[in-house]
C-alpha cells in the first residue's frame, strides 16, 4: 500500500463510555489502530457539538453517544457504529440508520465465554456444594466422604435446560459438551432447526422447566418477557433442581424466585439482582440455597480486550467494503424490543 | 433359557466390605443377580473358614477378602474376583491368581466422572473465586462487577496440565473438551501415542508444572512416586497457577504444598489430606488460597450403583466364557507397586 | 388462535422457478402452508402484470422474479423475498429493498451438507483410488493388498486446506471433524477469529495451496475472484496433492487446472465445468487423474425439501415480527459482487 | 544411563514374516532399536533350532514363529511376543505363555484408521454413486444435476449400523463423528455400557440389520460366527440399504450376499473375498451394485510403520517392567476362538 497522508486516514469518532480505549484495546492494538485511522476522542455528550467538518469525515463511531437525526445527517460517510457497551439504548434514530445502511453492531459476544464458564462453575458448586463444604471445613464442621455427599449429584448424564440461545446459550452448550447431558433449549426468537443443528433439543419453556435437573437462564430482557419467570414457572421445576440466573434480573419475578429457594423447592445461583449493589439489609443475602455472585460473570479484562479485537476485525472488513462479520448487528425488527439496562461501571 | 435348579446356579461369594450389596446394586439389579446366581454372603474375615463344599463351588468373589494359597486351592472353579473397594491390598497370592488365569478386577472407574466434575468445579471456583465471593456476599463485603474480578481468569484458551492418565485423567479430558484449552498430560506408565490419540500432548512432569495455568493431579500412589510433588515441583509452577489434588495425599509433600499456597505462589484445592479426618488444629484449615473438600470427590451414590452395573456386565461376559471388559484388571507387573490406602468408610 | 377469514391470511407470491412448490415442500408442509397463508402462484415473468390489489397484499415472495421499482412500490406490505434458486441475480433494485428493510434471503445452505459429503467422498476416492480400483477389478486387472496401495494415503493426520468459509466450508469442517487433520482455511471475507473459533487455522491462499495434502475449493464466484486459481496457484501445490473443485468453474482457470492434472503434478476431482453439459469431445473427459462429477454435488431431493423447511421456519419468525434467522440474507455490500451463474435445471 | 556393553543389551528374536523389519520400522527407528537392543534375525522355521545360549537370552520376540513347549522352556527370560502379522495362529502353547505371564500382543490396531477411512469412502461412493458416475462420465453418458441423483442419499442424519466394536469399529465411529447419524453397534463380546460411553447405541444384530441405511461389518471371524451373515440376515436389511464388508469374508455367506446384491435388495462394497485373488471367471466380478476393493483396506505403508511404533512404545514400557499398553493382548478366553486367516502377502 502506498503511504497515506494523515488526512487520508479514515476517521473514527471515539466515545466508548463507560468503556475506554485503554480498556478495550491492548497497547499494541491501539497503536495499530492509530497508525491506520485517525481517532477523534470525545465525551459522548459533546458529539452533537462537534465541528461539522469533523462530523463530515466520520466513517466509524466507537461508542453509543446520543445521536439526533441532524447529527446523523451531518455524517454522510458514516458506515458503522460499534456499540461497545453492548446494550442498545434508545438514543439514536435507528430507522434512519437502517435506511442508510449504517450498521449498528454490538460486542456483547465477548461476555459469552466468561459467563458460560462461571455458569458451569456455579452449577457444579451447587451440584456438589463446593462453596458450602469449604465454608464448613473452615469452620471445622465438615462432613467426610459419602456423608458430605447426601445431596450431591452429577451433571453428566443429567437433563439440562437453557433459556435463551444467543451467544451465551451457545457458549454454555460448548462448555457442557463433555457432559453427555440431555440438553433442551427454549428461545422463541430462534428457529428450532438451529437448535437441533447445535446438537440440542428445542423445547417449550414449560418443558425446559419441568424436565431439567439444572436450568440456565441466559435470556435477554425484551419488551415481551419481563418477569416471565414467575411463581408458576418456578413451581414447575423439579424439587431440588438448580436455577442459574446469568442474564438480567428483570426476566425474573424476584420475590417468587426468592420464595422458591427459601422454601427449599429449588436451589439457585444468581449473578444479577433487582437493585445493584444489593442493599445490605436485603433478605436475599441470607437465603440458604442461593449462591451469590455480584454481577461478576462477564466483566473480565480478557473479555474487554476481546471487544477491541472484534472492533478491529470488523473495521478491517468494512474498510474493504465488506459487511461486518464478527460483531452482532442490531436488527430493525428487534432493536426496539431490547430492554436490558446498560451498565454504568465496567 | 430353561429353568435352572438352584443348585445349578453359579455361586458368588459376597464379602464386599466396606461396601455392601445394597450400596452397589439397585434393588432391581440385586433381584436379577439373585435370580441368576446364588449369593453366599460372608464377612471377609470368615471366608477361610467356609465349608469346603461351598468353596469348591465359588465361581466369583465380590469383595477383597484375605485369601491364602490354601483357600484359593479350595476354589478350583473361581474365575474372577471383583474388588469393589478398588484399591488392591496385598492380602492374596496374586501370582497364583495370575497363573491360574483368575481375573482380579477393580471398579474404581466409577469414581472418574464424579472426580472429574468436582475437579472442574473446584478449578472454576478458584479461577473465578466463586466460593470466596459468595462468602464475601453473605458477609456484606462483596465487590461488584470488574472490581470483584481482579484475579479472575478463563479456562477457555488457557494451558492445562494433568498428572496421571488413567480413568480419572480421561474423564477430566472429557469434561474439559468444551474449553479449547491446550492440555498436556504426564503419565510415565502410559505410552505417548495413547495421550496423543486422546487429543492431548504427552509431556514431562517438569513441562506440565512449568507451562500450565491449572494443574490437575489424578496420579495414583505407587511405590515409585510417594511425595514426588515436592517443594521443587511447586516452585516450577507459574505464579498464581492453580493446583488441584484429586487423587491421594501421599503423592504430595504436604508441607511443601502448604508452603507454596501460604506464600501466595500458587492457589490450590484438595480433596485429600495426610490424615483424615484432618485434626481440628491443623494449620492447613486456615490457609488462604486453599479450597477444601473433605474426601468427597468420588463417594456419590450414583458412583456406587455403577459399581454394581460394572460387576453385572462383566459377570455376563464371564458367564459366556469371555474376558471381563468393563472393570479394570490387576496387572502382574504393577499389582505390587500400588500403594493407595484403602478406604474404611464409603 | 381465533379462526381467520381466508382474506385475513397473509399472501405469499410464489414464483419459485426453476424450483417448484412440490420440489421444495413435502405434501404435509405444503398443506400447512396453504392452511396458514394464501398462495398466489404466478410465472415469474408475469409478476409485473399482476392485479394491483393482489400486489398490495403481497407479504412474502417465494422465488426471484424480476422486479422493477414500480412493481416494488406497488407492494407496500412486502417483508421478505425468499430466493430459493439461491444465486442472486441482478434483476431487482436491491438498494430500494434494503432501504425499505425488505429482507432478501437465500436457501443455498441446504446444499452445504450434500456438497460436503460428496466432497469428502471424492477426496477419499482420490486418496485410496476407490473408483479406479473398482474399474480395474471389473476389468480383471486389479492389484491385491499393498500392491494396489502404492499411492494410497490417509486423510487422518494429514494437512487439509479449505478455500471459502461459508456454509459449505463449515459443513466440510464438520464431516472432517473425525479425521484429526490439520485444517487451514482461506477466506478473505471472513474474520480470522471466526475461523479459529471453528477450530481451524486462518491462512493465506498461498499457505493453503503450499501446505496441504488435500485442497477443497468451495469459494463462491465474485467480481473479484474469477479465475484466481491459475497456473501459478496449482504450481504451488504439493506434488501428488489433491484438488477438489466443489463450487463454481469460474473461480478456476480451467486450462491451467487441466494442465496441472495432465502433467501428474496434482490429482483432482471436479463437480463443475466451464460448459455444462461438457461437450463430448472435450479433452477434459479423458484426463487421467481427474475424477468427474456432473454437477451432482448438491441437487438431492433431501436438499430441496430442506429449502421448504428453511422458508417455513423463517416465515414463522417473520410473522411474529422477528428477523429471519435460518435463511441467509443478501448483504448491501456484497450483493453486487456475486457472480455465480444461476442454474436452469434443478 | 551408563553405557551398556553389547552383551548387556536385551535380546530381541526377530521373525516377523510375512512382515520384515524394514517394512515395520522407519530407518531411524530401526537404528534406535539396534542401539538399545540386540536383534537376532531368524526365519521363523529355524527358531527351534537356535543355539540354547541364544534362546536363553531372548527377552522379546517380534513375529509369530511356531514355538513348542520345549523351545519356550528354553527361553526363561521371555517377556513378550509381538505378533506383527496380527492374526493369532494356533502354533504355540498359549496356556503356558499365560501361566508364565508372557504377553502375546498384536498390532492389528494399525489397520483401524485405514480401514475406517476406506470404509467411509466406499459408503460415500455407494450413497452418491461416485465411482459409477465417473465411469459414466468417461464413457460420455453421464447424467447432470438432479437427474444423476435419483438414488443419491446423505449419510448425515441417517441410521448407521456397525457390526463389531473392536479397534475398527471405534475408528469408524470416529470418522463418522461429523455426520450426526444415529449409530447402532452390535458386538456380543463388548459390554453395552462401553458402546454407550462411546456415544453409540448397543443393539442386537437383528436391529442393526433392520434399522440401518448403511451397515458396516468389521467383525472378526471366530469359531462362533462363521457365515452368520446369511440370506436371512440380508433379507432383514432395508431395501436399497448399503452393506460394507471390511473384515473377513468368512463372516458372510457369500452366495447369499451375492444374491442379495444381484436382486437389487441391497447395494454393497467388499474388501474381502472367499478366495483371493478372486478367480477371473467369478460371477462376483460383474454383479451390478457391488463396489470392489481387492483387500486393500488396511495395507498402507503408513499402517505398517505404525506397527513398528507400537512395538517400540510397548518395548519401552516392558523394559521398565510395566505392562504393554499400546498393542492388544491375546486373551486366555478368546485366543482359541479366533479364526481369521493370516495373510501371506503384506
PDB file of N, CA and C in Angstrom, chain B residues 95 97-103 174 188-194 196-197 313-314 317-318 320-326 329 331-334 337, chain D residues 95 97-103 174 188-194 196-197 313-314 317-318 320-326 329 331-334 337:
ATOM      1  N   UNK B  95       0.280 -63.971  42.426  1.00  0.00           N
ATOM      2  CA  UNK B  95       0.984 -64.772  41.443  1.00  0.00           C
ATOM      3  C   UNK B  95       0.205 -66.043  41.112  1.00  0.00           C
ATOM      4  N   UNK B  97      -3.035 -66.395  41.420  1.00  0.00           N
ATOM      5  CA  UNK B  97      -4.230 -65.971  40.675  1.00  0.00           C
ATOM      6  C   UNK B  97      -3.897 -65.762  39.195  1.00  0.00           C
ATOM      7  N   UNK B  98      -2.776 -65.078  38.941  1.00  0.00           N
ATOM      8  CA  UNK B  98      -2.407 -64.833  37.539  1.00  0.00           C
ATOM      9  C   UNK B  98      -2.100 -66.147  36.828  1.00  0.00           C
ATOM     10  N   UNK B  99      -1.372 -67.033  37.520  1.00  0.00           N
ATOM     11  CA  UNK B  99      -1.048 -68.324  36.886  1.00  0.00           C
ATOM     12  C   UNK B  99      -2.301 -69.088  36.508  1.00  0.00           C
ATOM     13  N   UNK B 100      -3.260 -69.067  37.427  1.00  0.00           N
ATOM     14  CA  UNK B 100      -4.478 -69.828  37.168  1.00  0.00           C
ATOM     15  C   UNK B 100      -5.412 -69.109  36.206  1.00  0.00           C
ATOM     16  N   UNK B 101      -5.077 -67.871  35.876  1.00  0.00           N
ATOM     17  CA  UNK B 101      -5.956 -67.149  34.957  1.00  0.00           C
ATOM     18  C   UNK B 101      -7.218 -66.659  35.632  1.00  0.00           C
ATOM     19  N   UNK B 102      -7.153 -66.471  36.945  1.00  0.00           N
ATOM     20  CA  UNK B 102      -8.298 -65.898  37.661  1.00  0.00           C
ATOM     21  C   UNK B 102      -8.154 -64.378  37.606  1.00  0.00           C
ATOM     22  N   UNK B 103      -9.155 -63.731  37.059  1.00  0.00           N
ATOM     23  CA  UNK B 103      -9.075 -62.275  36.952  1.00  0.00           C
ATOM     24  C   UNK B 103      -9.293 -61.619  38.308  1.00  0.00           C
ATOM     25  N   UNK B 174     -12.446 -35.313  29.189  1.00  0.00           N
ATOM     26  CA  UNK B 174     -13.787 -35.226  28.596  1.00  0.00           C
ATOM     27  C   UNK B 174     -14.530 -33.979  29.077  1.00  0.00           C
ATOM     28  N   UNK B 188       3.967 -41.506  33.345  1.00  0.00           N
ATOM     29  CA  UNK B 188       5.087 -42.343  32.898  1.00  0.00           C
ATOM     30  C   UNK B 188       4.670 -43.785  32.598  1.00  0.00           C
ATOM     31  N   UNK B 189       3.464 -44.184  32.990  1.00  0.00           N
ATOM     32  CA  UNK B 189       3.018 -45.543  32.728  1.00  0.00           C
ATOM     33  C   UNK B 189       2.221 -45.653  31.436  1.00  0.00           C
ATOM     34  N   UNK B 190       2.012 -44.546  30.765  1.00  0.00           N
ATOM     35  CA  UNK B 190       1.152 -44.556  29.574  1.00  0.00           C
ATOM     36  C   UNK B 190       1.969 -44.162  28.347  1.00  0.00           C
ATOM     37  N   UNK B 191       1.814 -44.928  27.265  1.00  0.00           N
ATOM     38  CA  UNK B 191       2.544 -44.632  26.041  1.00  0.00           C
ATOM     39  C   UNK B 191       2.075 -43.295  25.459  1.00  0.00           C
ATOM     40  N   UNK B 192       3.012 -42.483  24.987  1.00  0.00           N
ATOM     41  CA  UNK B 192       2.668 -41.159  24.446  1.00  0.00           C
ATOM     42  C   UNK B 192       1.606 -41.215  23.347  1.00  0.00           C
ATOM     43  N   UNK B 193       1.640 -42.247  22.534  1.00  0.00           N
ATOM     44  CA  UNK B 193       0.685 -42.266  21.416  1.00  0.00           C
ATOM     45  C   UNK B 193      -0.758 -42.330  21.917  1.00  0.00           C
ATOM     46  N   UNK B 194      -0.969 -42.947  23.075  1.00  0.00           N
ATOM     47  CA  UNK B 194      -2.337 -43.010  23.603  1.00  0.00           C
ATOM     48  C   UNK B 194      -2.812 -41.637  24.068  1.00  0.00           C
ATOM     49  N   UNK B 196      -1.691 -38.795  22.774  1.00  0.00           N
ATOM     50  CA  UNK B 196      -1.931 -38.036  21.529  1.00  0.00           C
ATOM     51  C   UNK B 196      -3.261 -38.424  20.896  1.00  0.00           C
ATOM     52  N   UNK B 197      -3.540 -39.722  20.885  1.00  0.00           N
ATOM     53  CA  UNK B 197      -4.794 -40.175  20.275  1.00  0.00           C
ATOM     54  C   UNK B 197      -6.004 -39.584  20.988  1.00  0.00           C
ATOM     55  N   UNK B 313     -22.241 -56.406  34.313  1.00  0.00           N
ATOM     56  CA  UNK B 313     -21.867 -56.562  32.899  1.00  0.00           C
ATOM     57  C   UNK B 313     -20.726 -57.552  32.722  1.00  0.00           C
ATOM     58  N   UNK B 314     -19.742 -57.492  33.608  1.00  0.00           N
ATOM     59  CA  UNK B 314     -18.622 -58.421  33.447  1.00  0.00           C
ATOM     60  C   UNK B 314     -19.002 -59.849  33.848  1.00  0.00           C
ATOM     61  N   UNK B 317     -20.357 -61.346  30.746  1.00  0.00           N
ATOM     62  CA  UNK B 317     -19.322 -61.767  29.806  1.00  0.00           C
ATOM     63  C   UNK B 317     -18.634 -63.037  30.301  1.00  0.00           C
ATOM     64  N   UNK B 318     -18.278 -63.051  31.569  1.00  0.00           N
ATOM     65  CA  UNK B 318     -17.558 -64.212  32.116  1.00  0.00           C
ATOM     66  C   UNK B 318     -18.394 -65.473  32.049  1.00  0.00           C
ATOM     67  N   UNK B 320     -20.314 -66.221  29.811  1.00  0.00           N
ATOM     68  CA  UNK B 320     -20.220 -66.696  28.428  1.00  0.00           C
ATOM     69  C   UNK B 320     -18.779 -67.033  28.047  1.00  0.00           C
ATOM     70  N   UNK B 321     -17.942 -67.179  29.055  1.00  0.00           N
ATOM     71  CA  UNK B 321     -16.536 -67.554  28.842  1.00  0.00           C
ATOM     72  C   UNK B 321     -15.763 -66.509  28.035  1.00  0.00           C
ATOM     73  N   UNK B 322     -16.182 -65.258  28.202  1.00  0.00           N
ATOM     74  CA  UNK B 322     -15.449 -64.150  27.583  1.00  0.00           C
ATOM     75  C   UNK B 322     -14.693 -63.409  28.680  1.00  0.00           C
ATOM     76  N   UNK B 323     -13.646 -62.704  28.339  1.00  0.00           N
ATOM     77  CA  UNK B 323     -12.919 -61.965  29.369  1.00  0.00           C
ATOM     78  C   UNK B 323     -13.714 -60.741  29.833  1.00  0.00           C
ATOM     79  N   UNK B 324     -13.509 -60.338  31.084  1.00  0.00           N
ATOM     80  CA  UNK B 324     -14.196 -59.132  31.552  1.00  0.00           C
ATOM     81  C   UNK B 324     -13.718 -57.930  30.751  1.00  0.00           C
ATOM     82  N   UNK B 325     -14.630 -56.992  30.470  1.00  0.00           N
ATOM     83  CA  UNK B 325     -14.268 -55.885  29.591  1.00  0.00           C
ATOM     84  C   UNK B 325     -14.571 -54.517  30.161  1.00  0.00           C
ATOM     85  N   UNK B 326     -15.224 -54.483  31.311  1.00  0.00           N
ATOM     86  CA  UNK B 326     -15.646 -53.194  31.864  1.00  0.00           C
ATOM     87  C   UNK B 326     -14.797 -52.827  33.071  1.00  0.00           C
ATOM     88  N   UNK B 329      -8.479 -54.644  35.113  1.00  0.00           N
ATOM     89  CA  UNK B 329      -7.794 -55.807  35.660  1.00  0.00           C
ATOM     90  C   UNK B 329      -6.521 -55.433  36.405  1.00  0.00           C
ATOM     91  N   UNK B 331      -2.748 -56.036  37.197  1.00  0.00           N
ATOM     92  CA  UNK B 331      -1.709 -56.470  36.268  1.00  0.00           C
ATOM     93  C   UNK B 331      -0.557 -57.068  37.064  1.00  0.00           C
ATOM     94  N   UNK B 332      -0.047 -58.176  36.574  1.00  0.00           N
ATOM     95  CA  UNK B 332       1.122 -58.808  37.178  1.00  0.00           C
ATOM     96  C   UNK B 332       2.232 -57.809  37.484  1.00  0.00           C
ATOM     97  N   UNK B 333       2.495 -56.936  36.496  1.00  0.00           N
ATOM     98  CA  UNK B 333       3.657 -56.052  36.631  1.00  0.00           C
ATOM     99  C   UNK B 333       3.443 -54.982  37.699  1.00  0.00           C
ATOM    100  N   UNK B 334       2.195 -54.529  37.851  1.00  0.00           N
ATOM    101  CA  UNK B 334       2.002 -53.337  38.678  1.00  0.00           C
ATOM    102  C   UNK B 334       1.305 -53.614  39.994  1.00  0.00           C
ATOM    103  N   UNK B 337       3.023 -52.703  43.029  1.00  0.00           N
ATOM    104  CA  UNK B 337       3.513 -51.326  43.180  1.00  0.00           C
ATOM    105  C   UNK B 337       2.457 -50.365  43.738  1.00  0.00           C
TER     106      UNK B 337
ATOM    107  N   UNK D  95      -1.427 -71.628  26.655  1.00  0.00           N
ATOM    108  CA  UNK D  95      -1.674 -71.816  28.080  1.00  0.00           C
ATOM    109  C   UNK D  95      -0.390 -71.646  28.893  1.00  0.00           C
ATOM    110  N   UNK D  97       2.185 -69.847  27.961  1.00  0.00           N
ATOM    111  CA  UNK D  97       2.531 -68.422  27.897  1.00  0.00           C
ATOM    112  C   UNK D  97       1.738 -67.636  28.945  1.00  0.00           C
ATOM    113  N   UNK D  98       0.430 -67.915  29.025  1.00  0.00           N
ATOM    114  CA  UNK D  98      -0.386 -67.189  30.002  1.00  0.00           C
ATOM    115  C   UNK D  98       0.063 -67.512  31.428  1.00  0.00           C
ATOM    116  N   UNK D  99       0.326 -68.797  31.692  1.00  0.00           N
ATOM    117  CA  UNK D  99       0.760 -69.160  33.046  1.00  0.00           C
ATOM    118  C   UNK D  99       2.037 -68.430  33.432  1.00  0.00           C
ATOM    119  N   UNK D 100       2.954 -68.372  32.485  1.00  0.00           N
ATOM    120  CA  UNK D 100       4.230 -67.733  32.794  1.00  0.00           C
ATOM    121  C   UNK D 100       4.134 -66.205  32.773  1.00  0.00           C
ATOM    122  N   UNK D 101       3.003 -65.700  32.343  1.00  0.00           N
ATOM    123  CA  UNK D 101       2.869 -64.246  32.314  1.00  0.00           C
ATOM    124  C   UNK D 101       3.598 -63.614  31.150  1.00  0.00           C
ATOM    125  N   UNK D 102       3.822 -64.400  30.101  1.00  0.00           N
ATOM    126  CA  UNK D 102       4.441 -63.843  28.892  1.00  0.00           C
ATOM    127  C   UNK D 102       3.327 -63.247  28.037  1.00  0.00           C
ATOM    128  N   UNK D 103       3.428 -61.977  27.743  1.00  0.00           N
ATOM    129  CA  UNK D 103       2.388 -61.339  26.940  1.00  0.00           C
ATOM    130  C   UNK D 103       2.500 -61.765  25.482  1.00  0.00           C
ATOM    131  N   UNK D 174     -15.242 -42.859  14.881  1.00  0.00           N
ATOM    132  CA  UNK D 174     -14.541 -41.572  14.879  1.00  0.00           C
ATOM    133  C   UNK D 174     -14.712 -40.848  13.543  1.00  0.00           C
ATOM    134  N   UNK D 188     -21.351 -58.897  20.424  1.00  0.00           N
ATOM    135  CA  UNK D 188     -21.699 -59.707  21.590  1.00  0.00           C
ATOM    136  C   UNK D 188     -20.550 -59.855  22.583  1.00  0.00           C
ATOM    137  N   UNK D 189     -19.357 -59.465  22.206  1.00  0.00           N
ATOM    138  CA  UNK D 189     -18.209 -59.580  23.105  1.00  0.00           C
ATOM    139  C   UNK D 189     -17.966 -58.295  23.901  1.00  0.00           C
ATOM    140  N   UNK D 190     -18.737 -57.287  23.628  1.00  0.00           N
ATOM    141  CA  UNK D 190     -18.483 -55.982  24.256  1.00  0.00           C
ATOM    142  C   UNK D 190     -19.666 -55.584  25.137  1.00  0.00           C
ATOM    143  N   UNK D 191     -19.361 -55.145  26.359  1.00  0.00           N
ATOM    144  CA  UNK D 191     -20.418 -54.726  27.282  1.00  0.00           C
ATOM    145  C   UNK D 191     -21.138 -53.489  26.740  1.00  0.00           C
ATOM    146  N   UNK D 192     -22.470 -53.489  26.856  1.00  0.00           N
ATOM    147  CA  UNK D 192     -23.246 -52.352  26.326  1.00  0.00           C
ATOM    148  C   UNK D 192     -22.790 -51.003  26.858  1.00  0.00           C
ATOM    149  N   UNK D 193     -22.368 -50.938  28.112  1.00  0.00           N
ATOM    150  CA  UNK D 193     -22.002 -49.625  28.661  1.00  0.00           C
ATOM    151  C   UNK D 193     -20.816 -49.015  27.924  1.00  0.00           C
ATOM    152  N   UNK D 194     -19.941 -49.862  27.387  1.00  0.00           N
ATOM    153  CA  UNK D 194     -18.790 -49.316  26.650  1.00  0.00           C
ATOM    154  C   UNK D 194     -19.238 -48.709  25.325  1.00  0.00           C
ATOM    155  N   UNK D 196     -22.261 -47.443  24.830  1.00  0.00           N
ATOM    156  CA  UNK D 196     -22.954 -46.195  25.187  1.00  0.00           C
ATOM    157  C   UNK D 196     -21.960 -45.087  25.519  1.00  0.00           C
ATOM    158  N   UNK D 197     -20.914 -45.437  26.238  1.00  0.00           N
ATOM    159  CA  UNK D 197     -19.914 -44.426  26.594  1.00  0.00           C
ATOM    160  C   UNK D 197     -19.257 -43.825  25.359  1.00  0.00           C
ATOM    161  N   UNK D 313       6.940 -48.530  21.452  1.00  0.00           N
ATOM    162  CA  UNK D 313       6.382 -47.960  22.685  1.00  0.00           C
ATOM    163  C   UNK D 313       6.184 -49.029  23.761  1.00  0.00           C
ATOM    164  N   UNK D 314       5.701 -50.198  23.342  1.00  0.00           N
ATOM    165  CA  UNK D 314       5.496 -51.239  24.358  1.00  0.00           C
ATOM    166  C   UNK D 314       6.810 -51.844  24.847  1.00  0.00           C
ATOM    167  N   UNK D 317       7.844 -49.660  27.645  1.00  0.00           N
ATOM    168  CA  UNK D 317       7.131 -49.936  28.893  1.00  0.00           C
ATOM    169  C   UNK D 317       7.630 -51.234  29.520  1.00  0.00           C
ATOM    170  N   UNK D 318       7.753 -52.270  28.699  1.00  0.00           N
ATOM    171  CA  UNK D 318       8.168 -53.577  29.229  1.00  0.00           C
ATOM    172  C   UNK D 318       9.570 -53.521  29.832  1.00  0.00           C
ATOM    173  N   UNK D 320      10.739 -51.172  31.381  1.00  0.00           N
ATOM    174  CA  UNK D 320      10.596 -50.570  32.713  1.00  0.00           C
ATOM    175  C   UNK D 320       9.708 -51.425  33.604  1.00  0.00           C
ATOM    176  N   UNK D 321       9.509 -52.683  33.212  1.00  0.00           N
ATOM    177  CA  UNK D 321       8.715 -53.629  33.994  1.00  0.00           C
ATOM    178  C   UNK D 321       7.263 -53.178  34.157  1.00  0.00           C
ATOM    179  N   UNK D 322       6.778 -52.490  33.144  1.00  0.00           N
ATOM    180  CA  UNK D 322       5.359 -52.107  33.115  1.00  0.00           C
ATOM    181  C   UNK D 322       4.665 -52.964  32.073  1.00  0.00           C
ATOM    182  N   UNK D 323       3.371 -53.141  32.183  1.00  0.00           N
ATOM    183  CA  UNK D 323       2.680 -53.955  31.178  1.00  0.00           C
ATOM    184  C   UNK D 323       2.568 -53.205  29.854  1.00  0.00           C
ATOM    185  N   UNK D 324       2.515 -53.947  28.736  1.00  0.00           N
ATOM    186  CA  UNK D 324       2.342 -53.273  27.442  1.00  0.00           C
ATOM    187  C   UNK D 324       0.986 -52.573  27.422  1.00  0.00           C
ATOM    188  N   UNK D 325       0.921 -51.399  26.785  1.00  0.00           N
ATOM    189  CA  UNK D 325      -0.314 -50.636  26.848  1.00  0.00           C
ATOM    190  C   UNK D 325      -0.829 -50.205  25.495  1.00  0.00           C
ATOM    191  N   UNK D 326      -0.059 -50.463  24.447  1.00  0.00           N
ATOM    192  CA  UNK D 326      -0.450 -49.977  23.126  1.00  0.00           C
ATOM    193  C   UNK D 326      -0.948 -51.126  22.256  1.00  0.00           C
ATOM    194  N   UNK D 329      -3.571 -57.334  23.692  1.00  0.00           N
ATOM    195  CA  UNK D 329      -3.133 -58.622  24.228  1.00  0.00           C
ATOM    196  C   UNK D 329      -4.053 -59.757  23.809  1.00  0.00           C
ATOM    197  N   UNK D 331      -6.037 -62.995  24.688  1.00  0.00           N
ATOM    198  CA  UNK D 331      -6.736 -63.290  25.936  1.00  0.00           C
ATOM    199  C   UNK D 331      -6.922 -64.793  26.055  1.00  0.00           C
ATOM    200  N   UNK D 332      -6.684 -65.282  27.253  1.00  0.00           N
ATOM    201  CA  UNK D 332      -6.915 -66.701  27.535  1.00  0.00           C
ATOM    202  C   UNK D 332      -8.258 -67.183  26.999  1.00  0.00           C
ATOM    203  N   UNK D 333      -9.300 -66.391  27.264  1.00  0.00           N
ATOM    204  CA  UNK D 333     -10.648 -66.863  26.940  1.00  0.00           C
ATOM    205  C   UNK D 333     -10.897 -66.915  25.447  1.00  0.00           C
ATOM    206  N   UNK D 334     -10.276 -66.007  24.690  1.00  0.00           N
ATOM    207  CA  UNK D 334     -10.685 -65.887  23.297  1.00  0.00           C
ATOM    208  C   UNK D 334      -9.641 -66.353  22.300  1.00  0.00           C
ATOM    209  N   UNK D 337     -10.543 -68.990  20.025  1.00  0.00           N
ATOM    210  CA  UNK D 337     -11.746 -68.827  19.199  1.00  0.00           C
ATOM    211  C   UNK D 337     -11.490 -68.054  17.903  1.00  0.00           C
TER     212      UNK D 337
END
